Each structure stands twice: as structure tokens, then as C-alpha cells.
Amino acid sequence: MTKALIIGGGIAGPTLAVALRRIGMEAEVFEQLPPDADQRGSWINFQANGLDALRAVGLESWVAEIGYPVDTISFVNGRGRSLGQMPMAFRRPDGLTSLMMPRARLFVALAEAARHHGIPVHHDKRLIDARDAGDGVIARFADGTEATGDILIGADGIHSTVRRLIDPTAPAPRYVPVLNTGGYIPDFTVDAPPQDFRMQFGTRCFFAWMNTPDGGTLWFANPPMKDEPARGQLSGMSDGQWRTWLHELMDGDAGPSSSIIDAAPGPIQGWATYDMPVVKRWHDGSRMALIGDAAHATSPAAGQGASMSLEDAVVLAQCLRDCPTTASALATFQSLRQTRVEKIVEIGHRSSSDKAAGPVMRVLRDLILPGKFRAAAKDGGEAMMWLQGHHIDFDERVVPAV
Ligand SMILES: Cc1cc2nc3c(=O)[nH]c(=O)nc-3n(C[C@H](O)[C@H](O)[C@H](O)COP(=O)(O)OP(=O)(O)OC[C@H]3O[C@@H](n4cnc5c(N)ncnc54)[C@H](O)[C@@H]3O)c2cc1C
């Protein structure tokens, strides 16, 4: 039986492992973090095409109960003036919709699903090297152990080691000049309609909030930071420093940001934002390939990174099932996926730039955005059909590209 070594137990890795099991391949997942690691990344907007990809390989039920549905997004400017409202998600005929969920719970659910399917998920296994040994691939880990398989898939995220092994000249992730912070506040609500995610293009900072059905509030903020923070700069900021800075950024703006900042459970933490615009080589032509953020990370503003990673996992399994050789499968996979994901990376980058607009751009943005939102609202989200309406039929055969 062909065996895949999957590096990375995030979102794409465990899903790929289950998909490979379905096509009769053996798979093992190797994750660098310990099993009880506190996965960073607060809450994510998990869109319907991600659920569709999970459904394609029978995993939808593992995550469908985790999140809160979101109906609409409404936008206001710093003064609280409405810039428009649009559906959060395109209404799919199959009823799948967009959910807000804790990124950490999504990780845990997918790892549990993989184990449930009999897939070994090894923790504390940081890949440091891999080489093609002619009749297979040998992976080497930081703890001195090795593993062998027929193929090795890098689902190891935006700072991928496998990407560098495949192409030492691959570009580094691109810094996107807004930070991320946010979380969930239990037993705390703000003045906002249910299932409406209110997003504020504040005077100095993008800030968003939504009441949850269980009486809490979700929030996030994107403080602008022009230059990439130095290593340790953000993790070195105390809870108090974050709160003070967020208050300064939101000072004078209308809305509940100030009470949210005060009520948020600590410690408040923040992360820099990166994306990965164009990775030319997604595979080495024979035994190694990349999926998910390792191949094409998008800024969180697109709300699509998780879903794209899941689509990748399912499509790669289809290619390995239907193409005559592994080389053909890897090339077909890249050709099927690259245009779609690069378009989304571009959208994410543009949305992040809107959030970091200076004074002049802010005026233009307030003039332009209402028209855009009106257009999006008019067709009930139809314009998002190519994105959120995407459907994968796992049984449909892939036509090899080479
Ligand atoms: C703050 C934040 C907000 C986000 N918001 C959204 C959102 O709203 N919607 C959305 O869809 N997406 C969002 N994303 C993006 C989304 O989380 C990613 O696109 C998604 O997690 C990518 O999945 P992946 O499996 O490719 O990579 P990851 O989920 O990053 O998983 C990679 C895994 O590989 C492991 N790893 C790395 N290197 C090695 C190694 N050398 N050896 C072994 N293991 C290794 C890592 O520890 C990690 O567990 C957000 C991300 C962040 C950081």
C-alpha cells in the first residue's frame, strides 16, 4: 500500500490523511507541537466551501456543531455612519453556511477525526529534513528519529519547512501591515442585532464585534503596523500594553470598542499577518508536495485560508487516485488549484490594505465601499458563488493534466 508522510497536524494535514485513507492509501501525520499546545489564532470565519470540502470526505459532522452561524456583515466608519450591509455567505442550495469558530477547536476536531479513522497523529515531531531515497522518501525529525514513506506532503503552514526543501529559492512569506488580536467574551453583549457581524473601519484601527447566541461577544481588531514587528516584539507586549494601545487606537470612535477592550478576558495577545502570494513550485516532480498555507497562505481578511486548505486536501487525494503516476498527480493538483487560490490571496491582500488606509484613502474608501456593499447585497451574495458556492464531488474523476 502506498504510504504518505504528512507534515503538519493543523487543518489540511489530518483532512488529507482521512481523504487518502478513502482512496486506499496509508497515511501518518507528524506535528511539531505537543498534543496540548495552545493553538494561537483566536476565532476564524469558516466558510461554506470549507464545510463542503469536509463533507466530500465524510468529515463535516466533526466540525458542523462547533461554530456560530453568521448571517450578515454590516460596516460602519469611525463616526458610526453605516457604509452598508451584505450577506456573510452566499446561500447555497445545500444549506451549508458560514460559521465563526475557535481555530483551536477546529484543529482539535480534525485531529480527533483522523485518529477516529485509525490514522496515527504523532506530536513533538518537527521535520528538519527530507530526501528522496530513490524507492521512497525519508523524513528526519528534530528529535533524531526518521520515518519513511512513498510520498511526503507538506501541510506545515505558512512558514513551511517542506517548501524550502522543495525549492530553497522559494520566497519568504509577505508581511501584511495589520496585526490581529481578539477573542470571545462570555456573558457580555453589545448593542447589535443577532447574527450580524459589525465591522468598523475606525479612524485608526479596524474593529469588529458580534453577539453570540449563548450570550457572549466575539471581537477582533486589526491594529495597523507599517513595518514587520521584530521577533519577540508582540509576544513581549503585556496585557495592559495591548489594552492601552487598543484604547488609544479607538479613542473618539463611535461604538462599543472601549467596553469590549475592558471586558475582554486576558491576556490579550496579538499576531502579525503574512500571506504567500505566489509559490511557483508546489511539488518536486516526484515525491514531495505542498498543500494549504504552505503553498498559498492568504491574509485572514479573506476568511478563506482554512477552507482553501481543506479544498486542497480533498483535490490532492482525488489526483492521487485518478492520475497514472505520482508525478502526474502532483502536477495535476497544482494546475487544478493554483489560479483559484492565487485569486483569493489577492483579495485577502486588498481587504487588509483597506483596513490600514491612511487619512486620504479613508475618505475615498468611505465613498467607494457603500457602492461595493450595495452591489454585493443586491444579488444575495451571488457574486461570492465562485468562492463560497464551490462544490467538490469526491467521486468525480480528475482528468490528468500531464
Ligand atoms: C490570526 C489568524 C486569523 C485567521 N482567520 C481566518 C479566518 O477567519 N478564516 C479562515 O479561513 N482562515 C483564517 N486564518 C487562516 C487559517 O488558520 C489558515 O489558512 C489555516 O490554518 C491553514 O491550514 P494549514 O493546515 O495549511 O496550516 P496550519 O493550520 O498553519 O497548520 C500547519 C501545522 O504544521 C505544523 N508544522 C509547521 N512546521 C512543522 C514542521 N517543520 N514539522 C512538523 N509540523 C510542523 C504547525 O505546528 C501547524 O500545526 C487565520 C489565521 C490566523 C493566524
Coordinates of C-alpha atoms and ligand atoms in Angstrom, one line a residue:
M1 CA 0.0 0.0 0.0
T2 CA 1.3 3.5 -0.9
K3 CA 2.2 5.4 2.3
A4 CA 2.1 9.2 2.7
L5 CA 4.0 11.1 5.4
I6 CA 2.0 14.2 6.2
I7 CA 3.9 17.0 7.8
G8 CA 1.7 19.3 9.9
G9 CA -1.4 18.4 12.0
G10 CA -3.2 21.7 11.5
I11 CA -6.2 21.9 9.3
A12 CA -5.1 20.4 5.9
G13 CA -2.9 17.6 7.3
P14 CA -5.5 15.5 9.2
T15 CA -8.1 16.1 6.5
L16 CA -5.7 14.9 3.8
A17 CA -4.9 11.8 5.8
V18 CA -8.6 10.8 6.0
A19 CA -9.1 11.6 2.3
L20 CA -6.1 9.3 1.5
R21 CA -7.5 6.5 3.6
R22 CA -10.6 6.7 1.5
I23 CA -8.6 6.1 -1.7
G24 CA -6.8 3.2 -0.1
M25 CA -3.5 4.9 0.9
E26 CA -1.8 4.7 4.2
A27 CA -1.0 8.0 6.0
E28 CA 0.7 9.2 9.1
V29 CA 0.6 12.8 10.4
F30 CA 3.7 14.4 12.1
E31 CA 3.0 17.6 14.1
Q32 CA 5.8 19.7 15.7
L33 CA 3.7 20.9 18.7
P34 CA 2.8 18.8 21.7
P35 CA -0.8 17.5 21.9
D36 CA -1.9 20.0 24.5
A37 CA -0.4 23.0 22.7
D38 CA -2.4 26.2 22.9
Q39 CA -3.1 26.8 19.2
R40 CA -3.0 30.5 18.5
G41 CA -5.3 32.4 16.2
S42 CA -8.5 33.1 18.1
W43 CA -11.6 32.7 16.1
I44 CA -12.0 32.2 12.4
N45 CA -14.7 32.7 9.8
F46 CA -15.1 29.2 8.4
Q47 CA -16.9 29.5 5.1
A48 CA -19.3 27.1 3.4
N49 CA -16.8 25.9 0.8
G50 CA -14.7 24.5 3.6
L51 CA -17.6 22.6 5.0
D52 CA -18.3 21.3 1.5
A53 CA -14.8 20.0 1.3
L54 CA -15.1 18.3 4.6
R55 CA -18.5 16.8 3.5
A56 CA -16.8 15.4 0.4
V57 CA -14.7 13.1 2.6
G58 CA -17.3 12.4 5.3
L59 CA -15.9 14.8 7.9
E60 CA -18.5 17.6 8.0
S61 CA -20.1 16.3 11.2
W62 CA -16.9 16.6 13.1
V63 CA -16.9 20.4 12.9
A64 CA -20.5 21.4 12.0
E65 CA -21.5 21.8 15.6
I66 CA -18.5 23.9 16.6
G67 CA -19.3 27.3 15.4
Y68 CA -21.9 30.1 15.4
P69 CA -23.7 30.9 12.2
V70 CA -23.3 34.5 10.9
D71 CA -26.0 36.0 8.7
T72 CA -24.8 39.4 7.7
I73 CA -21.8 41.7 7.9
S74 CA -22.5 45.4 8.4
F75 CA -19.9 48.1 8.0
V76 CA -19.6 51.4 9.8
N77 CA -16.9 54.1 9.7
G78 CA -15.2 55.7 12.7
R79 CA -18.1 58.0 13.3
G80 CA -20.5 55.1 13.3
R81 CA -22.0 56.0 9.9
S82 CA -23.3 53.0 8.1
L83 CA -21.3 52.0 5.0
G84 CA -23.6 49.1 4.1
Q85 CA -24.6 45.6 4.9
M86 CA -24.1 42.4 2.9
P87 CA -24.8 38.7 3.4
M88 CA -21.9 37.0 5.2
A89 CA -22.3 34.0 3.0
F90 CA -23.8 33.0 -0.3
R91 CA -27.0 31.0 0.3
R92 CA -26.1 27.6 -1.1
P93 CA -28.9 25.2 -2.2
D94 CA -27.4 22.5 0.1
G95 CA -27.8 24.9 3.1
L96 CA -24.1 25.0 4.1
T97 CA -23.3 28.3 5.5
S98 CA -20.5 30.4 7.1
L99 CA -19.6 29.7 10.8
M100 CA -17.4 31.6 13.3
M101 CA -15.4 29.1 15.3
P102 CA -12.4 29.0 17.5
R103 CA -9.4 28.0 15.4
A104 CA -8.1 25.8 18.2
R105 CA -11.3 23.7 18.3
L106 CA -11.2 23.2 14.6
F107 CA -7.6 21.9 14.9
V108 CA -8.6 19.5 17.8
A109 CA -11.7 18.3 16.0
L110 CA -9.8 17.4 12.8
A111 CA -7.1 15.6 14.7
E112 CA -9.7 13.6 16.6
A113 CA -11.4 12.7 13.3
A114 CA -8.1 11.5 11.9
R115 CA -7.5 9.3 14.9
H116 CA -11.0 8.0 14.7
H117 CA -10.2 6.8 11.2
G118 CA -7.2 5.0 12.6
I119 CA -4.6 7.5 11.4
P120 CA -1.5 7.9 13.7
V121 CA -1.0 11.6 14.6
H122 CA 2.4 12.0 16.1
H123 CA 3.2 15.1 18.2
D124 CA 6.5 16.7 19.1
K125 CA 7.8 15.7 15.6
R126 CA 9.4 18.7 14.0
L127 CA 10.5 17.9 10.5
I128 CA 14.0 19.3 9.8
D129 CA 14.9 17.4 6.6
A130 CA 13.6 15.1 3.9
R131 CA 15.2 13.3 1.0
D132 CA 14.3 11.2 -1.9
A133 CA 15.9 7.8 -1.4
G134 CA 15.1 6.5 -4.8
D135 CA 12.5 4.0 -3.8
G136 CA 10.8 6.3 -1.2
V137 CA 11.2 9.4 0.9
I138 CA 12.9 9.6 4.3
A139 CA 11.8 12.3 6.7
R140 CA 14.1 13.4 9.5
F141 CA 12.8 15.0 12.7
A142 CA 14.4 17.3 15.3
D143 CA 14.3 14.5 18.0
G144 CA 16.7 12.4 15.9
T145 CA 14.0 10.0 14.6
E146 CA 13.2 9.2 11.0
A147 CA 10.2 8.0 9.0
T148 CA 9.9 6.5 5.6
G149 CA 7.1 6.6 3.1
D150 CA 6.4 6.8 -0.7
I151 CA 5.4 10.4 -0.7
L152 CA 5.7 13.4 1.7
I153 CA 3.2 16.2 1.8
G154 CA 4.0 19.5 3.5
A155 CA 0.8 20.7 5.3
D156 CA 3.2 22.6 7.5
G157 CA 1.7 26.1 7.2
I158 CA 2.9 29.5 6.1
H159 CA 6.4 29.1 7.5
S160 CA 6.8 25.7 5.8
T161 CA 10.0 23.7 6.0
V162 CA 8.9 21.4 3.2
R163 CA 8.5 24.4 0.9
R164 CA 12.2 25.2 1.4
L165 CA 13.2 21.6 0.9
I166 CA 11.3 21.5 -2.4
D167 CA 12.7 24.9 -3.5
P168 CA 15.4 26.5 -1.5
T169 CA 14.8 29.7 -3.5
A170 CA 11.1 29.9 -2.7
P171 CA 10.0 33.3 -1.5
A172 CA 9.5 34.1 2.2
P173 CA 6.0 35.0 3.4
R174 CA 5.0 38.6 2.7
Y175 CA 4.3 40.8 5.7
V176 CA 0.8 42.4 5.6
P177 CA 0.8 45.6 7.6
V178 CA -2.0 44.9 10.0
L179 CA -1.9 42.9 13.2
N180 CA -4.6 40.5 14.6
T181 CA -6.0 40.4 18.1
G182 CA -9.4 39.4 19.5
G183 CA -11.3 36.7 21.2
Y184 CA -14.6 35.8 22.9
I185 CA -16.2 37.5 26.0
P186 CA -18.6 35.3 27.8
D187 CA -21.7 36.8 29.5
F188 CA -21.3 40.1 27.7
T189 CA -23.4 41.6 24.9
V190 CA -23.3 44.8 22.9
D191 CA -26.0 46.7 21.1
A192 CA -26.1 44.8 17.8
P193 CA -28.7 42.6 16.0
P194 CA -28.3 38.8 16.3
Q195 CA -26.1 37.1 13.7
D196 CA -24.8 40.4 12.4
F197 CA -21.1 40.9 12.4
R198 CA -20.5 44.6 12.8
M199 CA -17.2 45.8 11.3
Q200 CA -15.9 49.2 11.9
F201 CA -13.4 51.0 9.6
G202 CA -12.3 53.0 12.6
T203 CA -10.3 56.2 12.3
R204 CA -7.0 54.4 13.3
C205 CA -7.9 50.8 13.5
F206 CA -10.3 48.2 12.1
F207 CA -12.5 46.7 14.9
A208 CA -15.3 44.1 14.8
W209 CA -17.9 42.6 17.1
M210 CA -20.8 40.2 17.1
N211 CA -23.2 38.9 19.8
T212 CA -23.2 35.1 20.0
P213 CA -26.4 33.1 20.6
D214 CA -25.1 32.0 24.1
G215 CA -24.9 35.5 25.4
G216 CA -21.3 36.3 24.7
T217 CA -19.5 38.6 22.2
L218 CA -16.9 37.8 19.6
W219 CA -14.5 40.6 18.7
F220 CA -11.3 41.2 16.8
A221 CA -9.2 44.2 15.9
N222 CA -6.5 44.8 13.3
P223 CA -4.2 47.5 14.6
P224 CA -2.1 48.8 11.7
M225 CA 1.7 48.3 11.9
K226 CA 3.6 49.5 8.8
D227 CA 6.8 47.6 9.4
E228 CA 7.1 44.0 10.3
P229 CA 7.5 43.6 14.1
A230 CA 10.8 42.3 15.3
R231 CA 10.9 38.7 16.7
G232 CA 9.5 38.8 20.2
Q233 CA 8.1 42.3 19.9
L234 CA 4.5 41.3 20.0
S235 CA 4.8 38.4 22.4
G236 CA 6.7 40.8 24.7
M237 CA 3.7 43.1 25.0
S238 CA 1.8 42.8 28.2
D239 CA -2.0 42.5 28.5
G240 CA -2.0 46.1 29.9
Q241 CA 0.0 47.4 27.0
W242 CA -2.4 45.8 24.5
R243 CA -5.4 47.3 26.2
T244 CA -3.8 50.8 26.4
W245 CA -2.8 50.7 22.8
L246 CA -6.2 49.5 21.6
H247 CA -7.9 52.2 23.7
E248 CA -5.7 54.8 22.1
L249 CA -6.4 53.5 18.6
M250 CA -10.1 53.5 19.1
D251 CA -10.3 56.8 21.1
G252 CA -13.0 59.1 19.8
D253 CA -14.6 56.5 17.5
A254 CA -18.3 55.6 17.9
G255 CA -19.4 52.2 19.1
P256 CA -18.7 49.7 21.9
S257 CA -15.0 49.1 21.3
S258 CA -14.0 50.7 24.5
S259 CA -16.2 48.5 26.7
I260 CA -15.2 45.4 24.6
I261 CA -11.5 46.2 25.3
D262 CA -12.2 46.5 29.0
A263 CA -14.3 43.3 29.2
A264 CA -12.1 41.0 27.1
P265 CA -10.6 38.2 29.2
G266 CA -6.8 38.5 29.4
P267 CA -4.2 38.1 28.5
I268 CA -4.8 39.9 25.2
Q269 CA -2.3 38.8 22.6
G270 CA -1.6 39.7 19.0
W271 CA -0.1 38.3 15.9
A272 CA 1.5 39.7 12.8
T273 CA -0.2 39.0 9.4
Y274 CA 1.5 37.3 6.5
D275 CA 0.4 35.9 3.2
M276 CA 2.1 33.9 0.5
P277 CA 1.3 35.3 -2.9
V278 CA 3.0 33.1 -5.5
V279 CA 4.8 29.9 -4.8
K280 CA 6.0 28.6 -8.2
R281 CA 6.9 25.0 -7.2
W282 CA 4.2 23.2 -5.2
H283 CA 6.0 19.8 -5.7
D284 CA 9.4 18.3 -6.6
G285 CA 8.0 16.4 -9.6
S286 CA 8.2 13.0 -7.9
R287 CA 7.6 12.5 -4.2
M288 CA 7.1 15.8 -2.3
A289 CA 4.3 18.4 -2.5
L290 CA 2.7 21.3 -0.6
I291 CA -0.9 21.9 0.4
G292 CA -2.7 24.7 2.3
D293 CA -0.9 27.7 3.7
A294 CA 2.5 26.1 2.8
A295 CA 1.6 26.6 -0.9
H296 CA -0.6 29.8 -0.8
A297 CA -1.4 31.5 2.5
T298 CA -4.0 34.3 2.4
S299 CA -4.4 37.1 4.9
P300 CA -7.2 36.4 7.5
A301 CA -9.1 39.2 5.9
A302 CA -10.2 36.9 3.1
G303 CA -11.8 34.5 5.7
Q304 CA -10.7 31.7 3.4
G305 CA -7.4 30.2 4.5
A306 CA -8.9 27.2 6.3
S307 CA -11.4 26.5 3.5
M308 CA -8.7 26.7 0.8
S309 CA -6.5 24.3 2.8
L310 CA -9.4 21.8 3.0
E311 CA -10.2 22.0 -0.7
D312 CA -6.5 21.3 -1.4
A313 CA -6.6 18.2 0.8
V314 CA -9.6 16.7 -1.0
V315 CA -8.4 17.6 -4.5
L316 CA -4.9 16.2 -3.9
A317 CA -6.4 12.9 -2.8
Q318 CA -8.6 12.8 -6.0
C319 CA -5.5 13.5 -8.1
L320 CA -3.5 10.7 -6.4
R321 CA -6.4 8.4 -7.0
D322 CA -7.0 9.2 -10.7
C323 CA -3.7 10.1 -12.2
P324 CA -1.5 7.4 -13.7
T325 CA 1.7 8.3 -11.7
T326 CA 2.5 10.3 -8.6
A327 CA 4.3 12.9 -10.8
S328 CA 1.2 13.3 -12.9
A329 CA -0.9 13.6 -9.7
L330 CA 1.2 16.3 -8.2
A331 CA 1.4 18.4 -11.4
T332 CA -2.4 18.0 -12.0
F333 CA -3.1 19.1 -8.4
Q334 CA -1.1 22.3 -8.9
S335 CA -2.8 23.0 -12.2
L336 CA -6.3 22.5 -10.7
R337 CA -5.7 24.7 -7.7
Q338 CA -3.3 27.5 -8.4
T339 CA -5.4 30.0 -10.2
R340 CA -8.2 29.8 -7.7
V341 CA -6.1 30.2 -4.6
E342 CA -3.9 33.0 -6.0
K343 CA -7.1 35.0 -6.8
I344 CA -8.1 34.6 -3.1
V345 CA -4.7 35.6 -1.8
E346 CA -5.0 38.8 -3.9
I347 CA -8.5 39.5 -2.5
G348 CA -7.2 39.0 1.1
H349 CA -4.3 41.4 0.5
R350 CA -6.6 44.1 -0.9
S351 CA -9.0 43.7 2.1
S352 CA -6.1 44.0 4.5
S353 CA -4.9 47.2 2.8
D354 CA -8.3 48.7 3.1
K355 CA -8.1 48.2 6.8
A356 CA -4.7 50.0 7.0
A357 CA -5.8 53.1 4.9
G358 CA -4.3 56.5 5.7
P359 CA -6.4 59.7 6.0
V360 CA -6.8 60.3 2.3
M361 CA -7.5 56.7 1.4
R362 CA -10.0 56.6 4.3
V363 CA -12.1 59.3 2.7
L364 CA -12.0 57.6 -0.7
R365 CA -12.8 54.2 1.0
D366 CA -15.9 55.7 2.7
L367 CA -17.1 56.9 -0.7
I368 CA -16.4 53.7 -2.6
L369 CA -17.3 51.0 -0.2
P370 CA -21.0 51.7 0.1
G371 CA -21.4 51.1 -3.6
K372 CA -19.5 47.9 -3.4
F373 CA -21.5 46.6 -0.5
R374 CA -24.8 47.6 -2.2
A375 CA -23.8 45.6 -5.3
A376 CA -22.9 42.6 -3.1
A377 CA -26.1 42.8 -1.1
K378 CA -28.3 43.2 -4.3
D379 CA -27.7 39.7 -5.5
G380 CA -27.9 38.0 -2.1
G381 CA -24.3 37.2 -2.2
E382 CA -24.4 35.6 -5.7
A383 CA -21.1 37.4 -6.5
M384 CA -19.5 35.1 -3.9
M385 CA -20.8 31.9 -5.6
W386 CA -17.4 31.1 -7.3
L387 CA -15.9 31.2 -3.8
Q388 CA -18.3 30.0 -1.1
G389 CA -20.5 28.1 -3.5
H390 CA -17.6 25.9 -4.7
H391 CA -18.5 22.2 -4.6
I392 CA -16.3 19.2 -4.8
D393 CA -17.8 15.8 -5.7
F394 CA -15.2 13.4 -4.4
D395 CA -16.3 10.6 -6.7
E396 CA -15.9 12.7 -9.8
R397 CA -12.8 11.7 -11.7
V398 CA -10.0 14.1 -12.2
V399 CA -8.6 14.5 -15.7
P400 CA -4.7 14.3 -15.5
A401 CA -3.0 17.5 -16.7
V402 CA 0.1 15.6 -17.8
Ligands
LIG1 C1 -5.0 35.2 13.5 C2 -5.5 34.4 12.4 C3 -6.8 34.5 11.9 C4 -7.3 33.7 10.9 N1 -8.5 33.9 10.5 C5 -9.0 33.1 9.5 C6 -10.4 33.1 9.1 O1 -11.2 33.9 9.6 N2 -10.8 32.2 8.1 C7 -10.0 31.3 7.6 O2 -10.5 30.5 6.8 N3 -8.7 31.3 7.9 C8 -8.2 32.1 8.8 N4 -6.9 32.0 9.2 C9 -6.0 31.2 8.4 C10 -6.1 29.7 8.7 O3 -6.0 29.5 10.1 C11 -5.1 29.0 7.9 O4 -5.2 29.3 6.5 C12 -5.1 27.5 8.0 O5 -4.9 27.2 9.4 C13 -4.1 26.8 7.1 O6 -4.2 25.4 7.4 P1 -2.9 24.6 7.1 O7 -3.2 23.2 7.6 O8 -2.4 24.8 5.8 O9 -1.8 25.2 8.1 P2 -1.8 25.3 9.7 O10 -3.2 25.3 10.2 O11 -1.0 26.5 10.0 O12 -1.1 24.0 10.2 C14 0.3 23.8 10.0 C15 0.7 22.8 11.0 O13 2.0 22.4 10.7 C16 2.8 22.4 11.9 N5 4.2 22.5 11.5 C17 4.8 23.6 11.0 N6 6.1 23.3 10.7 C18 6.3 22.0 11.0 C19 7.4 21.1 11.0 N7 8.6 21.5 10.5 N8 7.3 19.8 11.4 C20 6.1 19.4 11.8 N9 5.0 20.2 11.9 C21 5.1 21.5 11.5 C22 2.3 23.6 12.7 O14 2.6 23.5 14.1 C23 0.8 23.5 12.4 O15 0.1 22.8 13.4 C24 -6.4 32.8 10.2 C25 -5.1 32.6 10.7 C26 -4.6 33.4 11.7 C27 -3.2 33.2 12.2

